[in-house]
């Protein structure tokens, strides 16, 4: 159907389909009405109101289209980056590095708990394993969110 808008003050429905000639004159009318609001006492007021309403709706529609078109471009750019092969390779490197560090931690814990062997625990090694564990948890959480 035809796009329509209701003027709550007058209860008038306006049809916004117009020719190029009407569009040109409605832009002038919109400017004139903004400059001289007293012009509404004109006997041609319904025609002027229709033209002005059409101009306002076209401006609002163009603005909405611009906002809708700008947002997906930004979104597509970062989504495209996240779905790229380079990001997959980087995440793969993080996964393999985390796997190696888990293997080293299991070996370290095994040696520390081996029966018959008395070795002192290193607080530096424990702190490093804990730091890497938190780092990789954060990286994988961010990957999951994005």
mmCIF file of C-alpha atoms in Angstrom:
data_model
loop_
_atom_site.group_PDB
_atom_site.id
_atom_site.type_symbol
_atom_site.label_atom_id
_atom_site.label_comp_id
_atom_site.label_asym_id
_atom_site.label_seq_id
_atom_site.Cartn_x
_atom_site.Cartn_y
_atom_site.Cartn_z
ATOM 1 C CA UNK A 1 0.000 0.000 0.000
ATOM 2 C CA UNK A 2 0.771 3.655 -0.004
ATOM 3 C CA UNK A 3 2.812 5.016 2.890
ATOM 4 C CA UNK A 4 0.615 7.209 5.056
ATOM 5 C CA UNK A 5 1.136 9.318 8.129
ATOM 6 C CA UNK A 6 -1.411 10.670 10.512
ATOM 7 C CA UNK A 7 -1.285 14.271 11.683
ATOM 8 C CA UNK A 8 -2.385 13.920 15.304
ATOM 9 C CA UNK A 9 -3.467 17.573 15.489
ATOM 10 C CA UNK A 10 -5.719 17.569 12.442
ATOM 11 C CA UNK A 11 -6.551 13.891 12.075
ATOM 12 C CA UNK A 12 -5.577 14.050 8.383
ATOM 13 C CA UNK A 13 -4.082 11.146 6.437
ATOM 14 C CA UNK A 14 -1.551 12.176 3.811
ATOM 15 C CA UNK A 15 -0.427 10.129 0.832
ATOM 16 C CA UNK A 16 3.298 10.561 0.180
ATOM 17 C CA UNK A 17 3.657 9.438 -3.417
ATOM 18 C CA UNK A 18 4.573 12.389 -5.618
ATOM 19 C CA UNK A 19 6.114 13.334 -8.935
ATOM 20 C CA UNK A 20 9.540 14.941 -9.413
ATOM 21 C CA UNK A 21 7.861 18.334 -9.896
ATOM 22 C CA UNK A 22 5.976 17.994 -6.605
ATOM 23 C CA UNK A 23 9.184 16.932 -4.828
ATOM 24 C CA UNK A 24 11.002 20.046 -6.009
ATOM 25 C CA UNK A 25 8.165 22.323 -4.938
ATOM 26 C CA UNK A 26 7.708 20.514 -1.615
ATOM 27 C CA UNK A 27 11.366 21.151 -0.679
ATOM 28 C CA UNK A 28 10.822 24.852 -1.281
ATOM 29 C CA UNK A 29 7.549 24.732 0.649
ATOM 30 C CA UNK A 30 9.275 23.027 3.600
ATOM 31 C CA UNK A 31 11.882 25.789 3.694
ATOM 32 C CA UNK A 32 9.206 28.487 3.354
ATOM 33 C CA UNK A 33 7.104 26.991 6.152
ATOM 34 C CA UNK A 34 10.103 26.814 8.463
ATOM 35 C CA UNK A 35 10.897 30.460 7.711
ATOM 36 C CA UNK A 36 7.264 31.711 7.813
ATOM 37 C CA UNK A 37 5.064 29.543 10.041
ATOM 38 C CA UNK A 38 2.223 32.073 9.664
ATOM 39 C CA UNK A 39 1.774 30.934 6.041
ATOM 40 C CA UNK A 40 -0.558 28.176 7.268
ATOM 41 C CA UNK A 41 -3.444 30.654 7.017
ATOM 42 C CA UNK A 42 -3.074 30.293 3.241
ATOM 43 C CA UNK A 43 -6.240 28.894 1.535
ATOM 44 C CA UNK A 44 -3.991 26.295 -0.179
ATOM 45 C CA UNK A 45 -2.911 25.016 3.249
ATOM 46 C CA UNK A 46 -3.976 21.334 2.737
ATOM 47 C CA UNK A 47 -1.872 21.139 -0.436
ATOM 48 C CA UNK A 48 1.045 22.842 1.273
ATOM 49 C CA UNK A 49 0.686 20.546 4.272
ATOM 50 C CA UNK A 50 0.713 17.471 2.015
ATOM 51 C CA UNK A 51 3.828 18.664 0.196
ATOM 52 C CA UNK A 52 5.575 19.537 3.439
ATOM 53 C CA UNK A 53 4.649 16.201 4.986
ATOM 54 C CA UNK A 54 6.013 14.381 1.945
ATOM 55 C CA UNK A 55 9.283 16.302 2.137
ATOM 56 C CA UNK A 56 9.638 15.535 5.835
ATOM 57 C CA UNK A 57 8.931 11.849 5.302
ATOM 58 C CA UNK A 58 11.446 11.622 2.425
ATOM 59 C CA UNK A 59 14.114 13.263 4.599
ATOM 60 C CA UNK A 60 13.381 10.912 7.494
ATOM 61 C CA UNK A 61 13.365 7.861 5.192
ATOM 62 C CA UNK A 62 16.690 8.865 3.664
ATOM 63 C CA UNK A 63 18.186 9.344 7.116
ATOM 64 C CA UNK A 64 16.893 5.941 8.296
ATOM 65 C CA UNK A 65 18.276 4.226 5.173
ATOM 66 C CA UNK A 66 21.650 5.870 5.754
ATOM 67 C CA UNK A 67 21.745 4.680 9.387
ATOM 68 C CA UNK A 68 20.699 1.154 8.379
ATOM 69 C CA UNK A 69 23.314 1.009 5.615
ATOM 70 C CA UNK A 70 26.160 2.347 7.780
ATOM 71 C CA UNK A 71 25.741 -0.144 10.638
ATOM 72 C CA UNK A 72 25.874 -3.390 8.609
ATOM 73 C CA UNK A 73 29.056 -2.231 6.834
ATOM 74 C CA UNK A 74 30.820 -1.802 10.174
ATOM 75 C CA UNK A 75 29.416 -5.077 11.405
ATOM 76 C CA UNK A 76 30.362 -6.919 8.231
ATOM 77 C CA UNK A 77 33.928 -5.638 8.459
ATOM 78 C CA UNK A 78 34.634 -6.938 11.967
ATOM 79 C CA UNK A 79 32.669 -10.126 11.367
ATOM 80 C CA UNK A 80 34.634 -10.726 8.185
ATOM 81 C CA UNK A 81 37.866 -10.210 10.149
ATOM 82 C CA UNK A 82 36.802 -12.653 12.866
ATOM 83 C CA UNK A 83 35.849 -15.273 10.271
ATOM 84 C CA UNK A 84 39.116 -14.937 8.344
ATOM 85 C CA UNK A 85 41.685 -17.705 8.037
ATOM 86 C CA UNK A 86 44.302 -15.582 9.816
ATOM 87 C CA UNK A 87 42.187 -15.412 12.975
ATOM 88 C CA UNK A 88 41.551 -19.173 12.745
ATOM 89 C CA UNK A 89 45.309 -19.771 12.539
ATOM 90 C CA UNK A 90 45.991 -17.477 15.513
ATOM 91 C CA UNK A 91 43.332 -19.230 17.621
ATOM 92 C CA UNK A 92 44.781 -22.597 16.532
ATOM 93 C CA UNK A 93 48.228 -21.496 17.732
ATOM 94 C CA UNK A 94 46.700 -20.476 21.088
ATOM 95 C CA UNK A 95 45.020 -23.887 21.390
ATOM 96 C CA UNK A 96 48.217 -25.819 20.616
ATOM 97 C CA UNK A 97 50.273 -23.613 22.969
ATOM 98 C CA UNK A 98 47.719 -24.119 25.737
ATOM 99 C CA UNK A 99 47.818 -27.880 25.130
ATOM 100 C CA UNK A 100 51.628 -27.914 25.439
ATOM 101 C CA UNK A 101 51.500 -25.876 28.644
ATOM 102 C CA UNK A 102 48.887 -28.246 30.127
ATOM 103 C CA UNK A 103 51.131 -31.207 29.248
ATOM 104 C CA UNK A 104 54.117 -29.493 30.934
ATOM 105 C CA UNK A 105 52.028 -28.727 34.037
ATOM 106 C CA UNK A 106 50.857 -32.353 34.281
ATOM 107 C CA UNK A 107 54.489 -33.531 33.951
ATOM 108 C CA UNK A 108 55.611 -31.023 36.586
ATOM 109 C CA UNK A 109 52.859 -32.116 38.995
ATOM 110 C CA UNK A 110 53.767 -35.764 38.338
ATOM 111 C CA UNK A 111 57.420 -35.168 39.167
ATOM 112 C CA UNK A 112 56.535 -33.158 42.290
ATOM 113 C CA UNK A 113 54.254 -35.928 43.565
ATOM 114 C CA UNK A 114 56.469 -38.891 42.596
ATOM 115 C CA UNK A 115 56.947 -41.243 45.566
ATOM 116 C CA UNK A 116 60.470 -41.413 46.909
ATOM 117 C CA UNK A 117 61.626 -38.151 45.288
ATOM 118 C CA UNK A 118 61.919 -35.093 47.465
ATOM 119 C CA UNK A 119 61.982 -31.942 45.325
ATOM 120 C CA UNK A 120 61.028 -28.475 46.532
ATOM 121 C CA UNK A 121 58.154 -26.755 44.658
ATOM 122 C CA UNK A 122 59.064 -23.663 42.721
ATOM 123 C CA UNK A 123 56.738 -20.735 43.394
ATOM 124 C CA UNK A 124 57.866 -19.088 40.125
ATOM 125 C CA UNK A 125 56.847 -22.119 38.037
ATOM 126 C CA UNK A 126 53.515 -22.370 39.895
ATOM 127 C CA UNK A 127 52.883 -18.642 39.285
ATOM 128 C CA UNK A 128 53.750 -18.976 35.567
ATOM 129 C CA UNK A 129 51.382 -21.904 35.077
ATOM 130 C CA UNK A 130 48.616 -19.998 36.891
ATOM 131 C CA UNK A 131 49.252 -16.857 34.826
ATOM 132 C CA UNK A 132 49.143 -18.768 31.524
ATOM 133 C CA UNK A 133 45.997 -20.600 32.621
ATOM 134 C CA UNK A 134 44.217 -17.285 33.284
ATOM 135 C CA UNK A 135 45.534 -15.768 30.037
ATOM 136 C CA UNK A 136 44.286 -18.641 27.867
ATOM 137 C CA UNK A 137 40.957 -18.705 29.709
ATOM 138 C CA UNK A 138 40.502 -15.014 28.841
ATOM 139 C CA UNK A 139 41.501 -15.547 25.184
ATOM 140 C CA UNK A 140 39.091 -18.458 24.729
ATOM 141 C CA UNK A 141 36.291 -16.592 26.532
ATOM 142 C CA UNK A 142 36.729 -13.619 24.174
ATOM 143 C CA UNK A 143 36.684 -15.974 21.184
ATOM 144 C CA UNK A 144 33.463 -17.520 22.464
ATOM 145 C CA UNK A 145 31.811 -14.117 22.983
ATOM 146 C CA UNK A 146 32.832 -12.764 19.588
#
